[in-house]
PDB file of N, CA and C in Angstrom:
ATOM      1  N   ILE A   1     107.561 112.265  89.330  1.00 97.00           N
ATOM      2  CA  ILE A   1     106.641 111.151  89.416  1.00 97.00           C
ATOM      3  C   ILE A   1     106.439 110.821  90.888  1.00 97.00           C
ATOM      4  N   VAL A   2     105.188 110.622  91.254  1.00 97.00           N
ATOM      5  CA  VAL A   2     104.835 110.153  92.584  1.00 97.00           C
ATOM      6  C   VAL A   2     104.307 108.726  92.435  1.00 97.00           C
ATOM      7  N   LEU A   3     104.992 107.785  93.048  1.00 97.00           N
ATOM      8  CA  LEU A   3     104.531 106.401  93.039  1.00 97.00           C
ATOM      9  C   LEU A   3     103.306 106.292  93.931  1.00 97.00           C
ATOM     10  N   TYR A   4     102.366 105.454  93.555  1.00 96.00           N
ATOM     11  CA  TYR A   4     101.176 105.212  94.369  1.00 96.00           C
ATOM     12  C   TYR A   4     101.184 103.757  94.807  1.00 96.00           C
ATOM     13  N   ASN A   5     101.218 103.526  96.103  1.00 95.00           N
ATOM     14  CA  ASN A   5     101.147 102.177  96.650  1.00 95.00           C
ATOM     15  C   ASN A   5      99.795 102.052  97.351  1.00 95.00           C
ATOM     16  N   ILE A   6      98.792 101.709  96.564  1.00 93.00           N
ATOM     17  CA  ILE A   6      97.416 101.649  97.058  1.00 93.00           C
ATOM     18  C   ILE A   6      96.812 100.304  96.658  1.00 93.00           C
ATOM     19  N   PRO A   7      97.140  99.248  97.389  1.00 92.00           N
ATOM     20  CA  PRO A   7      96.666  97.919  97.002  1.00 92.00           C
ATOM     21  C   PRO A   7      95.143  97.786  97.011  1.00 92.00           C
ATOM     22  N   GLY A   8      94.457  98.586  97.783  1.00 86.00           N
ATOM     23  CA  GLY A   8      92.994  98.538  97.798  1.00 86.00           C
ATOM     24  C   GLY A   8      92.381  98.969  96.482  1.00 86.00           C
ATOM     25  N   ARG A   9      93.132  99.714  95.699  1.00 87.00           N
ATOM     26  CA  ARG A   9      92.662 100.180  94.393  1.00 87.00           C
ATOM     27  C   ARG A   9      93.271  99.408  93.227  1.00 87.00           C
ATOM     28  N   SER A  10      94.446  98.824  93.469  1.00 88.00           N
ATOM     29  CA  SER A  10      95.153  98.166  92.367  1.00 88.00           C
ATOM     30  C   SER A  10      95.245  96.650  92.514  1.00 88.00           C
ATOM     31  N   ALA A  11      94.842  96.128  93.667  1.00 88.00           N
ATOM     32  CA  ALA A  11      94.866  94.689  93.967  1.00 88.00           C
ATOM     33  C   ALA A  11      96.278  94.118  94.064  1.00 88.00           C
ATOM     34  N   ILE A  12      97.284  94.985  94.147  1.00 91.00           N
ATOM     35  CA  ILE A  12      98.663  94.531  94.326  1.00 91.00           C
ATOM     36  C   ILE A  12      99.406  95.572  95.156  1.00 91.00           C
ATOM     37  N   ALA A  13     100.224  95.110  96.072  1.00 92.00           N
ATOM     38  CA  ALA A  13     101.027  96.013  96.897  1.00 92.00           C
ATOM     39  C   ALA A  13     102.464  96.005  96.401  1.00 92.00           C
ATOM     40  N   LEU A  14     103.036  97.179  96.302  1.00 96.00           N
ATOM     41  CA  LEU A  14     104.449  97.282  95.947  1.00 96.00           C
ATOM     42  C   LEU A  14     105.286  96.896  97.159  1.00 96.00           C
ATOM     43  N   THR A  15     106.348  96.160  96.945  1.00 97.00           N
ATOM     44  CA  THR A  15     107.261  95.825  98.031  1.00 97.00           C
ATOM     45  C   THR A  15     108.267  96.956  98.200  1.00 97.00           C
ATOM     46  N   ALA A  16     108.905  97.000  99.350  1.00 97.00           N
ATOM     47  CA  ALA A  16     109.925  98.018  99.591  1.00 97.00           C
ATOM     48  C   ALA A  16     111.070  97.890  98.588  1.00 97.00           C
ATOM     49  N   THR A  17     111.411  96.666  98.229  1.00 98.00           N
ATOM     50  CA  THR A  17     112.486  96.443  97.254  1.00 98.00           C
ATOM     51  C   THR A  17     112.112  96.998  95.885  1.00 98.00           C
ATOM     52  N   THR A  18     110.884  96.774  95.456  1.00 98.00           N
ATOM     53  CA  THR A  18     110.426  97.306  94.168  1.00 98.00           C
ATOM     54  C   THR A  18     110.411  98.826  94.199  1.00 98.00           C
ATOM     55  N   ILE A  19     109.939  99.390  95.292  1.00 98.00           N
ATOM     56  CA  ILE A  19     109.915 100.847  95.435  1.00 98.00           C
ATOM     57  C   ILE A  19     111.334 101.403  95.386  1.00 98.00           C
ATOM     58  N   ALA A  20     112.266 100.740  96.050  1.00 98.00           N
ATOM     59  CA  ALA A  20     113.660 101.183  96.044  1.00 98.00           C
ATOM     60  C   ALA A  20     114.240 101.168  94.630  1.00 98.00           C
ATOM     61  N   GLU A  21     113.897 100.156  93.846  1.00 98.00           N
ATOM     62  CA  GLU A  21     114.378 100.103  92.463  1.00 98.00           C
ATOM     63  C   GLU A  21     113.800 101.252  91.639  1.00 98.00           C
ATOM     64  N   MET A  22     112.501 101.501  91.784  1.00 98.00           N
ATOM     65  CA  MET A  22     111.880 102.597  91.034  1.00 98.00           C
ATOM     66  C   MET A  22     112.398 103.953  91.495  1.00 98.00           C
ATOM     67  N   ALA A  23     112.713 104.070  92.784  1.00 98.00           N
ATOM     68  CA  ALA A  23     113.196 105.338  93.334  1.00 98.00           C
ATOM     69  C   ALA A  23     114.570 105.724  92.797  1.00 98.00           C
ATOM     70  N   LYS A  24     115.259 104.797  92.165  1.00 98.00           N
ATOM     71  CA  LYS A  24     116.553 105.114  91.551  1.00 98.00           C
ATOM     72  C   LYS A  24     116.387 106.017  90.329  1.00 98.00           C
ATOM     73  N   LEU A  25     115.190 106.030  89.757  1.00 98.00           N
ATOM     74  CA  LEU A  25     114.933 106.903  88.613  1.00 98.00           C
ATOM     75  C   LEU A  25     114.876 108.348  89.103  1.00 98.00           C
ATOM     76  N   PRO A  26     115.591 109.254  88.460  1.00 97.00           N
ATOM     77  CA  PRO A  26     115.620 110.644  88.954  1.00 97.00           C
ATOM     78  C   PRO A  26     114.264 111.342  88.897  1.00 97.00           C
ATOM     79  N   GLN A  27     113.359 110.839  88.082  1.00 98.00           N
ATOM     80  CA  GLN A  27     112.034 111.452  87.966  1.00 98.00           C
ATOM     81  C   GLN A  27     111.126 111.114  89.154  1.00 98.00           C
ATOM     82  N   VAL A  28     111.438 110.059  89.877  1.00 98.00           N
ATOM     83  CA  VAL A  28     110.613 109.629  91.011  1.00 98.00           C
ATOM     84  C   VAL A  28     111.021 110.442  92.239  1.00 98.00           C
ATOM     85  N   VAL A  29     110.068 111.214  92.772  1.00 98.00           N
ATOM     86  CA  VAL A  29     110.384 112.110  93.884  1.00 98.00           C
ATOM     87  C   VAL A  29     109.647 111.755  95.173  1.00 98.00           C
ATOM     88  N   ALA A  30     108.581 110.944  95.074  1.00 98.00           N
ATOM     89  CA  ALA A  30     107.781 110.657  96.270  1.00 98.00           C
ATOM     90  C   ALA A  30     106.960 109.397  96.060  1.00 98.00           C
ATOM     91  N   ILE A  31     106.374 108.931  97.160  1.00 98.00           N
ATOM     92  CA  ILE A  31     105.442 107.816  97.116  1.00 98.00           C
ATOM     93  C   ILE A  31     104.231 108.144  97.984  1.00 98.00           C
ATOM     94  N   LYS A  32     103.043 107.874  97.468  1.00 96.00           N
ATOM     95  CA  LYS A  32     101.819 107.929  98.269  1.00 96.00           C
ATOM     96  C   LYS A  32     101.658 106.534  98.840  1.00 96.00           C
ATOM     97  N   GLU A  33     101.874 106.415 100.138  1.00 96.00           N
ATOM     98  CA  GLU A  33     101.868 105.121 100.814  1.00 96.00           C
ATOM     99  C   GLU A  33     100.519 104.936 101.503  1.00 96.00           C
ATOM    100  N   ALA A  34      99.723 104.017 100.958  1.00 94.00           N
ATOM    101  CA  ALA A  34      98.366 103.820 101.480  1.00 94.00           C
ATOM    102  C   ALA A  34      98.080 102.365 101.844  1.00 94.00           C
ATOM    103  N   THR A  35      99.123 101.647 102.241  1.00 94.00           N
ATOM    104  CA  THR A  35      98.899 100.260 102.653  1.00 94.00           C
ATOM    105  C   THR A  35      98.432 100.185 104.101  1.00 94.00           C
ATOM    106  N   GLY A  36      98.707 101.230 104.872  1.00 92.00           N
ATOM    107  CA  GLY A  36      98.388 101.197 106.299  1.00 92.00           C
ATOM    108  C   GLY A  36      99.430 100.465 107.123  1.00 92.00           C
ATOM    109  N   ASP A  37     100.529 100.078 106.495  1.00 95.00           N
ATOM    110  CA  ASP A  37     101.577  99.291 107.143  1.00 95.00           C
ATOM    111  C   ASP A  37     102.760 100.194 107.485  1.00 95.00           C
ATOM    112  N   LEU A  38     102.854 100.610 108.746  1.00 96.00           N
ATOM    113  CA  LEU A  38     103.944 101.493 109.153  1.00 96.00           C
ATOM    114  C   LEU A  38     105.297 100.788 109.109  1.00 96.00           C
ATOM    115  N   ASN A  39     105.309  99.465 109.250  1.00 97.00           N
ATOM    116  CA  ASN A  39     106.573  98.733 109.111  1.00 97.00           C
ATOM    117  C   ASN A  39     107.097  98.834 107.685  1.00 97.00           C
ATOM    118  N   LEU A  40     106.199  98.743 106.713  1.00 97.00           N
ATOM    119  CA  LEU A  40     106.607  98.907 105.316  1.00 97.00           C
ATOM    120  C   LEU A  40     107.120 100.318 105.084  1.00 97.00           C
ATOM    121  N   ALA A  41     106.433 101.302 105.622  1.00 97.00           N
ATOM    122  CA  ALA A  41     106.876 102.693 105.470  1.00 97.00           C
ATOM    123  C   ALA A  41     108.271 102.891 106.068  1.00 97.00           C
ATOM    124  N   SER A  42     108.529 102.275 107.203  1.00 97.00           N
ATOM    125  CA  SER A  42     109.859 102.357 107.824  1.00 97.00           C
ATOM    126  C   SER A  42     110.917 101.708 106.944  1.00 97.00           C
ATOM    127  N   GLU A  43     110.561 100.588 106.336  1.00 98.00           N
ATOM    128  CA  GLU A  43     111.505  99.912 105.440  1.00 98.00           C
ATOM    129  C   GLU A  43     111.784 100.771 104.209  1.00 98.00           C
ATOM    130  N   ILE A  44     110.745 101.415 103.666  1.00 97.00           N
ATOM    131  CA  ILE A  44     110.936 102.316 102.531  1.00 97.00           C
ATOM    132  C   ILE A  44     111.864 103.459 102.932  1.00 97.00           C
ATOM    133  N   ARG A  45     111.645 104.021 104.118  1.00 97.00           N
ATOM    134  CA  ARG A  45     112.485 105.125 104.610  1.00 97.00           C
ATOM    135  C   ARG A  45     113.941 104.680 104.698  1.00 97.00           C
ATOM    136  N   THR A  46     114.177 103.462 105.176  1.00 97.00           N
ATOM    137  CA  THR A  46     115.541 102.950 105.306  1.00 97.00           C
ATOM    138  C   THR A  46     116.197 102.746 103.939  1.00 97.00           C
ATOM    139  N   LEU A  47     115.455 102.162 103.006  1.00 98.00           N
ATOM    140  CA  LEU A  47     116.007 101.870 101.676  1.00 98.00           C
ATOM    141  C   LEU A  47     116.103 103.097 100.784  1.00 98.00           C
ATOM    142  N   CYS A  48     115.251 104.087 101.028  1.00 97.00           N
ATOM    143  CA  CYS A  48     115.157 105.259 100.147  1.00 97.00           C
ATOM    144  C   CYS A  48     115.150 106.537 100.975  1.00 97.00           C
ATOM    145  N   PRO A  49     116.256 106.895 101.586  1.00 96.00           N
ATOM    146  CA  PRO A  49     116.249 108.040 102.495  1.00 96.00           C
ATOM    147  C   PRO A  49     115.897 109.377 101.835  1.00 96.00           C
ATOM    148  N   ASP A  50     116.067 109.487 100.523  1.00 96.00           N
ATOM    149  CA  ASP A  50     115.767 110.743  99.829  1.00 96.00           C
ATOM    150  C   ASP A  50     114.365 110.784  99.237  1.00 96.00           C
ATOM    151  N   LEU A  51     113.646 109.690  99.291  1.00 98.00           N
ATOM    152  CA  LEU A  51     112.297 109.622  98.728  1.00 98.00           C
ATOM    153  C   LEU A  51     111.296 110.168  99.739  1.00 98.00           C
ATOM    154  N   GLN A  52     110.483 111.138  99.310  1.00 98.00           N
ATOM    155  CA  GLN A  52     109.455 111.662 100.196  1.00 98.00           C
ATOM    156  C   GLN A  52     108.322 110.641 100.309  1.00 98.00           C
ATOM    157  N   ILE A  53     107.929 110.342 101.532  1.00 98.00           N
ATOM    158  CA  ILE A  53     106.814 109.429 101.771  1.00 98.00           C
ATOM    159  C   ILE A  53     105.614 110.270 102.183  1.00 98.00           C
ATOM    160  N   LEU A  54     104.543 110.138 101.421  1.00 97.00           N
ATOM    161  CA  LEU A  54     103.315 110.876 101.681  1.00 97.00           C
ATOM    162  C   LEU A  54     102.229 109.892 102.086  1.00 97.00           C
ATOM    163  N   SER A  55     101.481 110.232 103.106  1.00 96.00           N
ATOM    164  CA  SER A  55     100.410 109.356 103.561  1.00 96.00           C
ATOM    165  C   SER A  55      99.273 109.349 102.545  1.00 96.00           C
ATOM    166  N   GLY A  56      98.740 108.184 102.307  1.00 92.00           N
ATOM    167  CA  GLY A  56      97.570 108.050 101.451  1.00 92.00           C
ATOM    168  C   GLY A  56      96.361 107.629 102.257  1.00 92.00           C
ATOM    169  N   ASP A  57      96.508 107.631 103.564  1.00 90.00           N
ATOM    170  CA  ASP A  57      95.436 107.251 104.484  1.00 90.00           C
ATOM    171  C   ASP A  57      95.360 108.358 105.531  1.00 90.00           C
ATOM    172  N   ASP A  58      94.305 109.163 105.465  1.00 91.00           N
ATOM    173  CA  ASP A  58      94.208 110.344 106.324  1.00 91.00           C
ATOM    174  C   ASP A  58      94.455 110.034 107.799  1.00 91.00           C
ATOM    175  N   SER A  59      93.924 108.938 108.283  1.00 91.00           N
ATOM    176  CA  SER A  59      94.047 108.627 109.708  1.00 91.00           C
ATOM    177  C   SER A  59      95.459 108.210 110.110  1.00 91.00           C
ATOM    178  N   LEU A  60      96.305 107.893 109.156  1.00 93.00           N
ATOM    179  CA  LEU A  60      97.684 107.489 109.473  1.00 93.00           C
ATOM    180  C   LEU A  60      98.708 108.577 109.165  1.00 93.00           C
ATOM    181  N   THR A  61      98.244 109.775 108.834  1.00 95.00           N
ATOM    182  CA  THR A  61      99.176 110.850 108.483  1.00 95.00           C
ATOM    183  C   THR A  61     100.141 111.155 109.626  1.00 95.00           C
ATOM    184  N   LEU A  62      99.641 111.396 110.807  1.00 96.00           N
ATOM    185  CA  LEU A  62     100.513 111.728 111.937  1.00 96.00           C
ATOM    186  C   LEU A  62     101.460 110.577 112.290  1.00 96.00           C
ATOM    187  N   PRO A  63     100.968 109.338 112.419  1.00 96.00           N
ATOM    188  CA  PRO A  63     101.909 108.240 112.685  1.00 96.00           C
ATOM    189  C   PRO A  63     102.978 108.107 111.597  1.00 96.00           C
ATOM    190  N   LEU A  64     102.582 108.294 110.337  1.00 96.00           N
ATOM    191  CA  LEU A  64     103.561 108.190 109.249  1.00 96.00           C
ATOM    192  C   LEU A  64     104.593 109.313 109.344  1.00 96.00           C
ATOM    193  N   MET A  65     104.138 110.510 109.666  1.00 96.00           N
ATOM    194  CA  MET A  65     105.070 111.630 109.807  1.00 96.00           C
ATOM    195  C   MET A  65     106.028 111.416 110.980  1.00 96.00           C
ATOM    196  N   SER A  66     105.594 110.694 112.001  1.00 96.00           N
ATOM    197  CA  SER A  66     106.461 110.444 113.151  1.00 96.00           C
ATOM    198  C   SER A  66     107.627 109.519 112.807  1.00 96.00           C
ATOM    199  N   ILE A  67     107.512 108.794 111.697  1.00 94.00           N
ATOM    200  CA  ILE A  67     108.621 107.920 111.274  1.00 94.00           C
ATOM    201  C   ILE A  67     109.306 108.446 110.013  1.00 94.00           C
ATOM    202  N   GLY A  68     109.065 109.722 109.691  1.00 94.00           N
ATOM    203  CA  GLY A  68     109.791 110.337 108.585  1.00 94.00           C
ATOM    204  C   GLY A  68     108.965 110.722 107.380  1.00 94.00           C
ATOM    205  N   GLY A  69     107.659 110.490 107.418  1.00 96.00           N
ATOM    206  CA  GLY A  69     106.801 110.920 106.314  1.00 96.00           C
ATOM    207  C   GLY A  69     106.810 112.431 106.182  1.00 96.00           C
ATOM    208  N   LYS A  70     106.477 112.928 104.993  1.00 96.00           N
ATOM    209  CA  LYS A  70     106.565 114.364 104.725  1.00 96.00           C
ATOM    210  C   LYS A  70     105.226 115.053 104.576  1.00 96.00           C
ATOM    211  N   GLY A  71     104.122 114.314 104.546  1.00 94.00           N
ATOM    212  CA  GLY A  71     102.826 114.957 104.378  1.00 94.00           C
ATOM    213  C   GLY A  71     101.767 113.955 103.973  1.00 94.00           C
ATOM    214  N   VAL A  72     100.736 114.458 103.274  1.00 95.00           N
ATOM    215  CA  VAL A  72      99.598 113.623 102.905  1.00 95.00           C
ATOM    216  C   VAL A  72      99.069 114.032 101.546  1.00 95.00           C
ATOM    217  N   ILE A  73      98.619 113.066 100.780  1.00 93.00           N
ATOM    218  CA  ILE A  73      97.749 113.294  99.633  1.00 93.00           C
ATOM    219  C   ILE A  73      96.405 112.802 100.128  1.00 93.00           C
ATOM    220  N   SER A  74      95.602 113.729 100.600  1.00 89.00           N
ATOM    221  CA  SER A  74      94.402 113.407 101.357  1.00 89.00           C
ATOM    222  C   SER A  74      93.311 112.766 100.518  1.00 89.00           C
ATOM    223  N   VAL A  75      92.724 111.723 101.060  1.00 76.00           N
ATOM    224  CA  VAL A  75      91.604 111.049 100.428  1.00 76.00           C
ATOM    225  C   VAL A  75      90.403 111.990 100.350  1.00 76.00           C
ATOM    226  N   GLY A  76      90.215 112.772 101.401  1.00 74.00           N
ATOM    227  CA  GLY A  76      89.051 113.660 101.467  1.00 74.00           C
ATOM    228  C   GLY A  76      89.275 115.028 100.865  1.00 74.00           C
ATOM    229  N   SER A  77      90.403 115.279 100.257  1.00 70.00           N
ATOM    230  CA  SER A  77      90.717 116.632  99.768  1.00 70.00           C
ATOM    231  C   SER A  77      89.842 117.074  98.599  1.00 70.00           C
ATOM    232  N   HIS A  78      89.199 116.150  97.919  1.00 66.00           N
ATOM    233  CA  HIS A  78      88.373 116.519  96.774  1.00 66.00           C
ATOM    234  C   HIS A  78      86.903 116.739  97.154  1.00 66.00           C
ATOM    235  N   VAL A  79      86.566 116.528  98.415  1.00 67.00           N
ATOM    236  CA  VAL A  79      85.191 116.665  98.862  1.00 67.00           C
ATOM    237  C   VAL A  79      84.863 118.145  99.060  1.00 67.00           C
ATOM    238  N   LYS A  80      83.725 118.555  98.547  1.00 65.00           N
ATOM    239  CA  LYS A  80      83.316 119.968  98.675  1.00 65.00           C
ATOM    240  C   LYS A  80      82.426 120.146  99.862  1.00 65.00           C
TER     241      LYS A  80
END
C-alpha cells in the first residue's frame, strides 16, 4: 500500500503522527507526499525511517530526495 498525502485532492492533510500509525501496518511500504511541506517530509522521515517517501510534486522531487526521499510518482507521467 502506498499512502497518498494530497490535500489538494482530498481537502485534508495527513499529519506525521497519523502517517506513523498507518506505517506500522506491514502492508504500507511508501507514501506519496504532495503537500509541498519539506518540514513535514522531514518529520515523516524521522518517525518512519523505513517508509519510502515519494514526491507527489514534480518540482519538489530533488529537494525531497535531498532529505531522504526515494523517488517520484510524477504528476505528468500520464501525459502523452
